[in-house]
Every structure is written in C-alpha cells, then in structure tokens.
Short mmCIF file of C-alpha atoms in Angstrom, two decimals:
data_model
loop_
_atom_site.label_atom_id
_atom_site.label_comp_id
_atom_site.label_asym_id
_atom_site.label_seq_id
_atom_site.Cartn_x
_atom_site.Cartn_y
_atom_site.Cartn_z
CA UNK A 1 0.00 0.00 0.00
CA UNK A 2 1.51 3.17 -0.90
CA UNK A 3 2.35 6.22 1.77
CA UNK A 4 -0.42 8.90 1.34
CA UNK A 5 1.16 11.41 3.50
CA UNK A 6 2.52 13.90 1.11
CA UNK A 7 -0.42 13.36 -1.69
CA UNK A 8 -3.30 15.15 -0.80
CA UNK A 9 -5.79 13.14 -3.82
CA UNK A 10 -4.87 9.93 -1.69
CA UNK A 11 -8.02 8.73 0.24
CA UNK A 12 -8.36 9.58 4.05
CA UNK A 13 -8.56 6.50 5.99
CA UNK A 14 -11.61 4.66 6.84
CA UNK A 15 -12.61 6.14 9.71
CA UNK A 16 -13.05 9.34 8.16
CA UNK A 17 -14.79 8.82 5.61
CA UNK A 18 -17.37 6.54 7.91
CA UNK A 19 -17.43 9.68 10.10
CA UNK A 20 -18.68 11.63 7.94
CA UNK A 21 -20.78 9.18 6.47
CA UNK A 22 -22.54 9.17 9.82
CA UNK A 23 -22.45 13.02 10.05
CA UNK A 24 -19.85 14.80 11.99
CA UNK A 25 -17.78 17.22 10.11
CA UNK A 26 -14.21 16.83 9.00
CA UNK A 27 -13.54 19.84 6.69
CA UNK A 28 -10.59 18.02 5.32
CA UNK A 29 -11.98 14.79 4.68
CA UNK A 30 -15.13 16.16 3.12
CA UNK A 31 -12.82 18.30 0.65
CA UNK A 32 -11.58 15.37 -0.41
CA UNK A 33 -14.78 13.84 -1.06
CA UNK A 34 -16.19 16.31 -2.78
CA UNK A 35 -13.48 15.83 -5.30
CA UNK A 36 -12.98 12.27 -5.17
CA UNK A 37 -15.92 10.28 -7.17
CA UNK A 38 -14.89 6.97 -5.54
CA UNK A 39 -14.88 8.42 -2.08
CA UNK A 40 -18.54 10.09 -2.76
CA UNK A 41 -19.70 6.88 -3.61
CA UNK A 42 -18.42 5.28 -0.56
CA UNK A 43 -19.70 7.57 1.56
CA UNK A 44 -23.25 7.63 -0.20
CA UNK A 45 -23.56 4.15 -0.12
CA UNK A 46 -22.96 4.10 3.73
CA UNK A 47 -25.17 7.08 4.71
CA UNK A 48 -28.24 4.82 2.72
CA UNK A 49 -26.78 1.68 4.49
CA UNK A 50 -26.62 3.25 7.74
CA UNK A 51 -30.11 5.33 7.22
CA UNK A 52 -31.81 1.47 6.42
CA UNK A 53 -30.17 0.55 9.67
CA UNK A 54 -31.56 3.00 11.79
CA UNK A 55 -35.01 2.55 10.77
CA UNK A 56 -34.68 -1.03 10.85
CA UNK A 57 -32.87 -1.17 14.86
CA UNK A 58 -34.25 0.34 18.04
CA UNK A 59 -31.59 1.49 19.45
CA UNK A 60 -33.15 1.81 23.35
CA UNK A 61 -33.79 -1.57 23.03
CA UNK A 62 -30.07 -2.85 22.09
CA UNK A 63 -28.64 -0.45 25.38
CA UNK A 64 -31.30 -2.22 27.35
CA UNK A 65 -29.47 -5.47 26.19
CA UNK A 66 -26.02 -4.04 26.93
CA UNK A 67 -27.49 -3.08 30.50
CA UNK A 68 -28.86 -6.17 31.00
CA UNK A 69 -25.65 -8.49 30.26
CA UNK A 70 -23.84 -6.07 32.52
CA UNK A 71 -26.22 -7.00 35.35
CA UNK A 72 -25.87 -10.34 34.70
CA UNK A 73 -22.12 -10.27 34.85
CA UNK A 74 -20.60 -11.86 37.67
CA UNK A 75 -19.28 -8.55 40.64
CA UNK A 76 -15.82 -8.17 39.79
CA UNK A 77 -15.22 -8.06 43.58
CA UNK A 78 -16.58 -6.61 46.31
CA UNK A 79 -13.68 -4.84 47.33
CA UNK A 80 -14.54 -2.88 44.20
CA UNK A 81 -17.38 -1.40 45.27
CA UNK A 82 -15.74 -0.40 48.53
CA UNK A 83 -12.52 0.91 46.02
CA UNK A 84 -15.50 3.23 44.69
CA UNK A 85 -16.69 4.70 48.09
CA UNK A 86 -13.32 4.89 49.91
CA UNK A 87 -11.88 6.66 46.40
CA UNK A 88 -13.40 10.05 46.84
CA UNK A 89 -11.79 10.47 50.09
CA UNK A 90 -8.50 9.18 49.07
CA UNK A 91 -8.68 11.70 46.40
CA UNK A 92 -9.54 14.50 48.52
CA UNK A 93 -6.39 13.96 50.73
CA UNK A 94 -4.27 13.58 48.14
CA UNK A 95 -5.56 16.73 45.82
CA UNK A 96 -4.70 18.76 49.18
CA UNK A 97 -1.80 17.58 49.68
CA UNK A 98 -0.82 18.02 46.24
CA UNK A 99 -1.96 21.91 46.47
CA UNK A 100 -0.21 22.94 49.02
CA UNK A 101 3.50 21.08 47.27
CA UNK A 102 5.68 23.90 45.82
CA UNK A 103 6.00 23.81 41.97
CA UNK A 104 8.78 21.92 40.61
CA UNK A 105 9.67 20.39 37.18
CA UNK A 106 10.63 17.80 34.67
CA UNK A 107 -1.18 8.84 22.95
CA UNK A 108 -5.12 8.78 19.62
CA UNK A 109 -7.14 8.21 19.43
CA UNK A 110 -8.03 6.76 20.07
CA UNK A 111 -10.77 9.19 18.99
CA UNK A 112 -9.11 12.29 18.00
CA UNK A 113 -6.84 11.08 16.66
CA UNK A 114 -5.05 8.71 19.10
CA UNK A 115 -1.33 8.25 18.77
CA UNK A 116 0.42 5.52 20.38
CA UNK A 117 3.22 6.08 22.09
CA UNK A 118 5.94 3.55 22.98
CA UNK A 119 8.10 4.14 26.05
CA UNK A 120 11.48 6.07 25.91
CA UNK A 121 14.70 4.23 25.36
CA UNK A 122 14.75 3.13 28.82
CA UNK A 123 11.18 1.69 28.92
CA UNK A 124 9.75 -1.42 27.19
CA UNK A 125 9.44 -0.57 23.67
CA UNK A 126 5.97 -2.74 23.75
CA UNK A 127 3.87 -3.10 26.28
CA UNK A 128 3.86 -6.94 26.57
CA UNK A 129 4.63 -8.69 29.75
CA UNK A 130 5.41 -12.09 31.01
CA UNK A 131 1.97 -13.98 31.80
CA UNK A 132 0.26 -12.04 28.65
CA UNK A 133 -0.88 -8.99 30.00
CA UNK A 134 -0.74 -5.77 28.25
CA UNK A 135 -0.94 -2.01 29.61
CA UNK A 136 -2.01 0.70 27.70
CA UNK A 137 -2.17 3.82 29.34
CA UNK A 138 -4.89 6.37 28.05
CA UNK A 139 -4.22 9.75 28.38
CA UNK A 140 -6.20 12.20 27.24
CA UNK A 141 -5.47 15.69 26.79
CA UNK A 142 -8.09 18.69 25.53
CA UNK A 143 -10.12 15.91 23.87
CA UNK A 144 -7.44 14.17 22.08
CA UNK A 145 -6.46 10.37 23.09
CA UNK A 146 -2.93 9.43 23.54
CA UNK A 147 -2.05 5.65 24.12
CA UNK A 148 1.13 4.95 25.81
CA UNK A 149 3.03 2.10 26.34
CA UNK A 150 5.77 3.07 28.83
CA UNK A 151 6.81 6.64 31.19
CA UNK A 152 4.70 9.58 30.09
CA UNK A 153 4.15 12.97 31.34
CA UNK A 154 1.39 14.82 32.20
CA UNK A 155 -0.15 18.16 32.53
CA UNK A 156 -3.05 20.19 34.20
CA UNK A 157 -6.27 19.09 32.94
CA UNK A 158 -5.37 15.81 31.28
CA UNK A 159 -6.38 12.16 32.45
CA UNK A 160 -5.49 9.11 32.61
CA UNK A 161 -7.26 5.72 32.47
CA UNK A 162 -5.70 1.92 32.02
CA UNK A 163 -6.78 -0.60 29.90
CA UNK A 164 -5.02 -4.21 30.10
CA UNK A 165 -5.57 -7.24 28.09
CA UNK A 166 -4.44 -10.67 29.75
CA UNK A 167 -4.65 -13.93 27.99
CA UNK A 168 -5.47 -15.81 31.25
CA UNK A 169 -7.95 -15.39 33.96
CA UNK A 170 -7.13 -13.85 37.08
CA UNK A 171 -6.50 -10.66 39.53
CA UNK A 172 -5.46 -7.35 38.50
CA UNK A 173 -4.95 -4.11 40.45
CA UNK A 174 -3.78 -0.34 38.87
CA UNK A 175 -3.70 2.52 40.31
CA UNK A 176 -0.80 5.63 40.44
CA UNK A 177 1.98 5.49 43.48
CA UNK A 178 2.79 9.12 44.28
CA UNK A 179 6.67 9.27 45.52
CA UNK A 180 5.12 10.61 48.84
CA UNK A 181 3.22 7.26 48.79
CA UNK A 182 -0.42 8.55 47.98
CA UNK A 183 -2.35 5.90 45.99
CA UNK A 184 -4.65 6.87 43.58
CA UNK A 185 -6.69 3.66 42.31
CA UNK A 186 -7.48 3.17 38.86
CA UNK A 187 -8.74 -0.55 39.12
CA UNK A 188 -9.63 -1.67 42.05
CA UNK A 189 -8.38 -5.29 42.79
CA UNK A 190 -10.67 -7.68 41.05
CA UNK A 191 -10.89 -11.40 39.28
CA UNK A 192 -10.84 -10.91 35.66
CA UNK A 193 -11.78 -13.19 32.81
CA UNK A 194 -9.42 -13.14 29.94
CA UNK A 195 -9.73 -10.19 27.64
CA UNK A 196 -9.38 -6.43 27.88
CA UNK A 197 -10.80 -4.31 30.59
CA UNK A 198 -10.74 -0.29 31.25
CA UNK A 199 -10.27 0.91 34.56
CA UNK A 200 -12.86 2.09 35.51
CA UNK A 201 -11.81 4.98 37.23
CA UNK A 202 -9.51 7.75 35.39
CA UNK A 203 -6.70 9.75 37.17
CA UNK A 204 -7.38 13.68 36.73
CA UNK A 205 -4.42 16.02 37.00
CA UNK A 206 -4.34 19.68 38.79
CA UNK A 207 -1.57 21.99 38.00
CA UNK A 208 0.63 20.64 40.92
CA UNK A 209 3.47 18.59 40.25
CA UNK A 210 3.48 14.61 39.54
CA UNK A 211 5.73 12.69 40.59
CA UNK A 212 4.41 8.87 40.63
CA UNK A 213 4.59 5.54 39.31
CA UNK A 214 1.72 3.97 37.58
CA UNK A 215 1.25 0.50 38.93
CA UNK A 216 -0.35 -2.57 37.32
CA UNK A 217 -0.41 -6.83 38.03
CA UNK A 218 -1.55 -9.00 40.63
CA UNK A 219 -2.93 -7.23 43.70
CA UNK A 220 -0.54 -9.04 45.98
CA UNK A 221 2.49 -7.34 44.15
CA UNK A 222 0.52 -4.57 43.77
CA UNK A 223 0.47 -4.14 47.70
CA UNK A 224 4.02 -4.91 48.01
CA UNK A 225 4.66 -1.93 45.80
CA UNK A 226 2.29 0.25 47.52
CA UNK A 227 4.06 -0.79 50.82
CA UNK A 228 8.01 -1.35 49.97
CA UNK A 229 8.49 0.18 46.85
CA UNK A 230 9.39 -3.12 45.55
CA UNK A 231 8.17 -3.07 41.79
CA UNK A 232 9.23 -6.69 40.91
CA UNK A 233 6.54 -8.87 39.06
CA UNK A 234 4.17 -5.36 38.44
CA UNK A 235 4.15 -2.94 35.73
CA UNK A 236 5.88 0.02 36.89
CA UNK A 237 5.45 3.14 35.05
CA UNK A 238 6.46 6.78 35.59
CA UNK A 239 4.44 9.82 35.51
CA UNK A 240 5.90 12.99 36.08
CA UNK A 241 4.79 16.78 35.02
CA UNK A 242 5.07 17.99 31.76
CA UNK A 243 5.97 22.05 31.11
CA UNK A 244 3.03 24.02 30.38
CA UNK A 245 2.38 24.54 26.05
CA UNK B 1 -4.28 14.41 40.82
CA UNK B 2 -7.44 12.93 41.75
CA UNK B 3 -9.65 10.37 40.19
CA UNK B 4 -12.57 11.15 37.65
CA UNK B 5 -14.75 8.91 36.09
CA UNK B 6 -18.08 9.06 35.25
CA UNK B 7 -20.23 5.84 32.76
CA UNK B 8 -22.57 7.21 29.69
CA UNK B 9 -26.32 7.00 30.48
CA UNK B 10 -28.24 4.29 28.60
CA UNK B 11 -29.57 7.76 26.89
CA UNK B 12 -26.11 8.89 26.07
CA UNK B 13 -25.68 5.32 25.01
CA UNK B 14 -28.33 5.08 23.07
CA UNK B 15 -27.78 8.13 20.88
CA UNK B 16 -24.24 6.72 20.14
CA UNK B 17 -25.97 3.71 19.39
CA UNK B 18 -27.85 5.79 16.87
CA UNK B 19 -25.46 7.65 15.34
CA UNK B 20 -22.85 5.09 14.77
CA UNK B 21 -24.28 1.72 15.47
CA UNK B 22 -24.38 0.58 11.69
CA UNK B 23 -21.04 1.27 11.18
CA UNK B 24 -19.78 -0.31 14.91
CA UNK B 25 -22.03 -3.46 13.63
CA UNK B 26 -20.02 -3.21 10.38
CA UNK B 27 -16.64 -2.98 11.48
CA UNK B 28 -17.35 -5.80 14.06
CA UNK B 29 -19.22 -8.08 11.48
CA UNK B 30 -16.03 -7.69 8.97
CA UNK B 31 -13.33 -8.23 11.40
CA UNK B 32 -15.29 -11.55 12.66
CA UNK B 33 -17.09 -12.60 9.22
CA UNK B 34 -20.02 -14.01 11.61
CA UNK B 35 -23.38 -12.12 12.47
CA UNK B 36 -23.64 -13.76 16.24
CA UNK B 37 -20.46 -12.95 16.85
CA UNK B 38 -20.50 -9.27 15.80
CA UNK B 39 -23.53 -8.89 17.39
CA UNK B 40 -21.99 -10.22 20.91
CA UNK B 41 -18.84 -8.19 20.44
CA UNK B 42 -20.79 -4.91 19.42
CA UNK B 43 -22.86 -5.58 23.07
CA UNK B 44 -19.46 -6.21 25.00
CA UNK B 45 -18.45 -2.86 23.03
CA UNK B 46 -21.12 -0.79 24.41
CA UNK B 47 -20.66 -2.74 28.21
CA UNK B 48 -17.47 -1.09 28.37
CA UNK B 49 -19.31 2.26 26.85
CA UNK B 50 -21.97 2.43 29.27
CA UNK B 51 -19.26 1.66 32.27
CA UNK B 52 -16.71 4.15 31.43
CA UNK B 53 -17.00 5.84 28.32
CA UNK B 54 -17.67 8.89 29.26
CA UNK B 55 -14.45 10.09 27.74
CA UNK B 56 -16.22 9.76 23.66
CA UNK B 57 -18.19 12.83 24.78
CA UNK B 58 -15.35 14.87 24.55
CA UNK B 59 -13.12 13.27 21.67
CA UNK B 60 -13.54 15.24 18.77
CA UNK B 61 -13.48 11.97 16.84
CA UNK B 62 -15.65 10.00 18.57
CA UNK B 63 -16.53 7.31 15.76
CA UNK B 64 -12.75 6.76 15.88
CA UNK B 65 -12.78 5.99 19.35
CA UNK B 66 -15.49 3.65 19.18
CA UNK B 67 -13.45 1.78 16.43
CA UNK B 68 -11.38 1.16 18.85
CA UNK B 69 -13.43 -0.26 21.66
CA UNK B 70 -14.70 -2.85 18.77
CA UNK B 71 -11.32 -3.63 17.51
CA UNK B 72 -10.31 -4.82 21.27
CA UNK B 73 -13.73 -6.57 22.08
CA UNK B 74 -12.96 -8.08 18.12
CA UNK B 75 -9.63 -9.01 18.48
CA UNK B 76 -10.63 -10.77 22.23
CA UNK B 77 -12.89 -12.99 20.12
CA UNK B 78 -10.64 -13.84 17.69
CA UNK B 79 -7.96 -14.96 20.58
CA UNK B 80 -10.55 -16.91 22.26
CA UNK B 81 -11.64 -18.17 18.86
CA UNK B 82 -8.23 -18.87 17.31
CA UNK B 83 -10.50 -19.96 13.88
CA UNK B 84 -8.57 -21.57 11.65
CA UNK B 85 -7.94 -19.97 8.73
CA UNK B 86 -11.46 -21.15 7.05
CA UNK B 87 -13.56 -19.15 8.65
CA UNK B 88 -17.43 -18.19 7.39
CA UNK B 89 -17.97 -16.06 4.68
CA UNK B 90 -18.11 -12.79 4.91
CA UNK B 91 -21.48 -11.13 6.53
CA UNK B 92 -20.83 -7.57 5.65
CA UNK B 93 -23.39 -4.95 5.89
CA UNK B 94 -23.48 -4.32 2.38
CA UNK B 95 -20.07 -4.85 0.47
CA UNK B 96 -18.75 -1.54 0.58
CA UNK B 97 -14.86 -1.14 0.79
CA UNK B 98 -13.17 1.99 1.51
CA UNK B 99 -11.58 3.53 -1.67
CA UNK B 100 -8.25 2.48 -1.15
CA UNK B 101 -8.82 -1.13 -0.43
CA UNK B 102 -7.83 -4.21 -2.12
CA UNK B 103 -10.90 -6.26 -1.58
CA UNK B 104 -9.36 -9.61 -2.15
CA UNK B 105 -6.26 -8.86 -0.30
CA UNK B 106 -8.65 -7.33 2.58
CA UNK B 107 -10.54 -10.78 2.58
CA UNK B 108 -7.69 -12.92 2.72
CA UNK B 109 -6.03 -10.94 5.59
CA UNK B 110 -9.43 -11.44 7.52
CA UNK B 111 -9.16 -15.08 7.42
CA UNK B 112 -6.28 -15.04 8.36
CA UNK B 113 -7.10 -12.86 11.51
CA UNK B 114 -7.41 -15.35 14.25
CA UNK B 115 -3.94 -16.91 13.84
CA UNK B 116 -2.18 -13.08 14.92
CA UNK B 117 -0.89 -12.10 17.23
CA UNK B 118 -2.78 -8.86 18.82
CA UNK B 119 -0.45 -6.49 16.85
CA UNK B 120 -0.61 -8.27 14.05
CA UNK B 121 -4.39 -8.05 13.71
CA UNK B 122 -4.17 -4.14 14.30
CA UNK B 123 -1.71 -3.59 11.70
CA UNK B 124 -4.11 -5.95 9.28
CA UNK B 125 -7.10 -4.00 10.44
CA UNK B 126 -5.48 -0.49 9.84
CA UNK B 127 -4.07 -1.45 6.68
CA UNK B 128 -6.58 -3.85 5.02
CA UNK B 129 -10.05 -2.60 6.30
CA UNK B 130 -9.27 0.97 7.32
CA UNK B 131 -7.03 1.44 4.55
CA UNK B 132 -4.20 3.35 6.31
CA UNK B 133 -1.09 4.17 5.04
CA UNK B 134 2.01 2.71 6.87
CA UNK B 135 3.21 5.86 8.67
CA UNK B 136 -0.26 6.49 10.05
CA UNK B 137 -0.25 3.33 11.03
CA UNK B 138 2.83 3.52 12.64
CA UNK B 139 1.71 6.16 14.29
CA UNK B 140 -1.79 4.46 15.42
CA UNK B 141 0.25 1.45 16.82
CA UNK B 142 2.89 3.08 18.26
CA UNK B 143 5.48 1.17 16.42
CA UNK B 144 8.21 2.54 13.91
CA UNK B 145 7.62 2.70 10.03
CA UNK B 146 10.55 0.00 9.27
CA UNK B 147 8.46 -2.40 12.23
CA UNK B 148 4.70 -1.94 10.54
CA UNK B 149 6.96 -2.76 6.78
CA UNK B 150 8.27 -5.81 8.16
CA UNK B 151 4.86 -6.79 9.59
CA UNK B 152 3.37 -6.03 6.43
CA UNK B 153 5.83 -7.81 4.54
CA UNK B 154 5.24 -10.75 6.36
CA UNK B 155 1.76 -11.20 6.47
CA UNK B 156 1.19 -10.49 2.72
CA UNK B 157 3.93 -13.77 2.57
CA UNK B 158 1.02 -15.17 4.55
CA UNK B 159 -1.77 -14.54 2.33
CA UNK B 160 0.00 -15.25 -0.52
CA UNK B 161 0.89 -18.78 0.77
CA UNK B 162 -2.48 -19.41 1.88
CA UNK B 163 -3.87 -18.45 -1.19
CA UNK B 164 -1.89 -20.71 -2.94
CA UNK B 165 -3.33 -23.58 -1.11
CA UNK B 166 -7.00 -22.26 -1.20
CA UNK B 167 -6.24 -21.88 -5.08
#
C-alpha cells in the first residue's frame, strides 16, 4: 500500500470517511470527497446503508441489552465497590496535599486522533509482559487520546485511564503510586476473565506537580509496591509533570 | 491528581448507538465474518461504553474511538476463537470497501485474523479494512515505520501462501 502522506488526492482513511458518512464534520476529509468520485460513492452508499439501519434497529432496546448483560455479569469483587466509596476520600487527601506542594519540574485516538506512544529508550518498547498482559495507558489531553506504552508525562487538565488485556484469567490491580506514597486507584483489585478491561476509574491532573509511578499486576504485588516500593513482578510506570504549552 | 470517572447513560448510550451503530455493527461483522459474533462483540463494546465511556463525549473523533473499543472486544474474540484460517464467509453490511482497499487482499487478511498475534491483527485491520497508510499506522500502533513494513511484509507472505493452497 503506498504512503499517502505527502499526496493530498490519496483517500483519508476509513474512519473518516465513515465519520462523515454518519455526520460529523471533517472539513478536510469532506474536501476530499467532494473531489474524489470513488470516495462520494463510498460515503453515499454508507449514509443509505446506515439510514436502512436506523429505521430497521431500536436502538433503546439494544442499550437495554447491553445493561442487562452487565447485570448479569458476575461482581468483579466486592472490594470494588468499597474501592469506589473509599476513592473520593483518598482523592480528597491527596488533591490537598498536592496543592499545598511547591512547583517543581521535569497517545489517539483513540478518537481524536489517538497516537500511540511507545516508552522512551529506557522503557519497554511494547507493552507486553510475562503472563500475557498488556498495559495501555490512556491519556487524554483537551479531547485528544494518547495511548502509551511506557513513562509519560502529564499536565493540568489531562487524564489518565488503564486498559489491560491478559490472555489468562485472574486478579489485577492499577492505580498511580505518588513518591510521597499517595495511591490513587485506577482498578480496584478484582478477578478478571481473559480479555481487555478499562479501569474504571480515570486519574485527573491539577496543576501541581506529579511525581508517581503507575502501577499494574496481581494485587498481591501490587500491595508490596504500595508498601516497599518493591516493583518486581508489576508494571511500573512513571508519571511525572510535563511544562506548560 | 485525583480520580474522575463518570459511565454514559443508557440515553447517552443510546444516541451513540444511533449515530454510529451501523457502522460499529459493520466494522465488528467484517473483522469476525459471523453475524452472532459481531452482534456479541458490538454488546461487550457498548458494556465497556456504558461503564466508562464517558471520555467519547469529549473526543472530537468520537466514531474513531469507538473503532477502537470494537477492535479490542474483536480481536478478544478472535484470541478466544483462534478460527482456523477457514472461517465463514463474509457477513458484511453491504459490500462496501473503503476507496483504497484491495478487496481480495482485505478478505484474505481477515481469514487469516485469528492466527495473529494482537499487533498483528491491528496492523491488518489499519491497513486492510481501514485502509491506512504505513506511517499512520505507525503512528496508530505506536510502532516505527521499518516495524509496521516488516509486519506487512510478512503477512502479505502469509496470504500469498495461503492463497496458494486455497487456489
């Protein structure tokens, strides 16, 4: 397939065009289409396929579905739904403590776009790890997804979410480490089936400075790091501030 | 820092549902080549949508971000599948391929989707179905240009043998 960066008759990519195929705008794309008879045609033919579907599906009535298969999945563990009420308070503490710090210093989409990011020279260049689990870490900034798979940085107003895929079943914990040993959960420990799962809480930064370690594996290691600072057998991370734009 | 997090509302949910469901069904149904299956992964898709996708509200390319929830919940079927490399026939909403697309080459590369590996499968999805070019993809998987050419490079040796032995 040839490079289509420099040639601006070559086709956006798919997700384009089906975006505006389903209506939102993309000035560039649609420039293109307007000029491209092949591209007009793809689009048409989806907004017709996509206008049958509509008519055709209720879509209350598949989210009623989704709902009800989440009901009827197994609790993850009940010490997630005590992760959920003890979180806000964690947070709290840690958001004040993190105010009153002096300043210091040091991806997507997925929608957006995201752009994936591999770790620097000193982290894993892919995110793969003994026992087949795999971090991504999510951050998004002003609406645009970043995926990372190693050390990032952060900044005011972006967050951060994990999402691992494991090839076996079993326990997982996440969360963020501060170097003043705050933890800031992002999954609370829970039994997992094989396949990928968000967190599903997100880390949201202030304009005081990070300095932490993102943490992910088995909640037993996960503890030890909490405790020790030993990082063997987890997936250790760091996050640290990133200078203003 | 502190935590934030908040799940879409079945309405929310709903009106993505709406909007983009056909082509979430499609992606899912040409990645799998089975109806049941895209229909299963599409629900899983929107399970992980109503518990914390809150974040599509504010990506200013929110189909995009979708595609990706379906690509993972996709690619988890096809490692719990492993299929062989017959798999059904294709149950596309319609047949339309993007511009760019070799539709033979695209359908080859789909059977051969459940004997990848994970990055594999997102290189062959970005490439044969999305029609990408290799730096964007690159850029997508968070790999270098010289890695997705390799990749490439093998998997058309792939589809070339396997086509030999289908022919």
């Amino acid at each position: 397939m040839e490079e289509r960066e420099t040639d601006p008759s070559r086709h956006p990519p798919a997700h384009r065009l089906d975006a505006i195929a389903a209506g939102d705008l993309d000035s560039g794309a649609s420039a293109h289409v307007e000029s491209c008879e092949a591209c007009t045609r793809y689009v048409g033919q989806l907004r017709a396929q996509a206008a049958r579907f509509r008519a055709e599906n209720d879509a209350r009535a598949f989210v009623a579905r989704a709902e009800t298969r989440r009901g009827m999945q197994p609790a993850r563990s009940p010490v997630a739904r005590v992760a959920w009420a003890v979180a806000p308070v964690v947070t709290a503490a840690m958001l004040l403590v993190l105010l009153v710090r002096a300043r210091s210093q040091d991806s997507a989409p997925a929608p957006a776009p995201t752009t994936e990011h591999a770790g620097p020279a000193s982290g894993p260049r892919e995110a793969r790890f003994k026992g087949g689990l795999v971090v991504v870490v999510v951050r998004e900034r002003e609406g645009i997804q970043e995926r990372f798979s190693g050390p990032l940085q952060v900044r005011a107003g972006d967050r951060l979410r994990v999402e691992v895929s494991t090839y076996h079943d079993g326990a997982l914990a996440a969360g963020l480490l501060t170097d003043e040993g705050e933890w800031v959960q992002l999954l609370a420990p829970s039994a997992l089936e094989a396949g990928t799962h968000y967190s599903e809480l997100a880390a949201r930064f202030d304009d005081s400075p990070t300095r932490a370690t993102l943490v992910v594996g088995d909640p037993a290691a996960v503890d030890r790091a909490r405790q020790r600072r030993e990082f063997g057998g987890v997936v250790a991370w760091r996050v640290t501030s990133q200078a203003g734009p | 820092m502190h935590q934030a997090s908040s799940p879409l509302t079945p309405e929310e949910a709903a009106l993505l549902y709406e909007k983009y469901g056909f082509f979430l069904l499609r992606r899912c149904r040409t990645l799998l080549r089975d109806a049941a299956s895209a229909d299963d992964a599409l629900q899983q898709a929107f399970e992980h949508v109503l518990r914390s996708g809150a974040a599509v509200k504010q990506a200013s390319a929110p189909l995009r971000w979708l595609y990706r929830v379906v690509d993972r919940c996709c690619y988890d079927v096809l490692r719990r599948r492993r299929r062989s490399i017959e798999s059904p026939q294709s149950d596309e909403l319609g047949e339309t391929a993007h511009p760019a697309v070799d539709i033979e080459a695209r359908d080859v590369a789909l059977k051969l989707l459940g004997t990848m590996t994970e990055q594999e499968m997102q290189i062959a999805v970005l490439l044969f179905v999305d029609g990408m070019s290799q730096g964007e993809i690159a850029a997508e998987v968070g790999v270098s240009r010289v890695t997705v050419n390799k990749r490439i490079q093998a998997l058309r040796t792939r589809a070339e043998q396997y086509s030999g032995r289908a022919s």
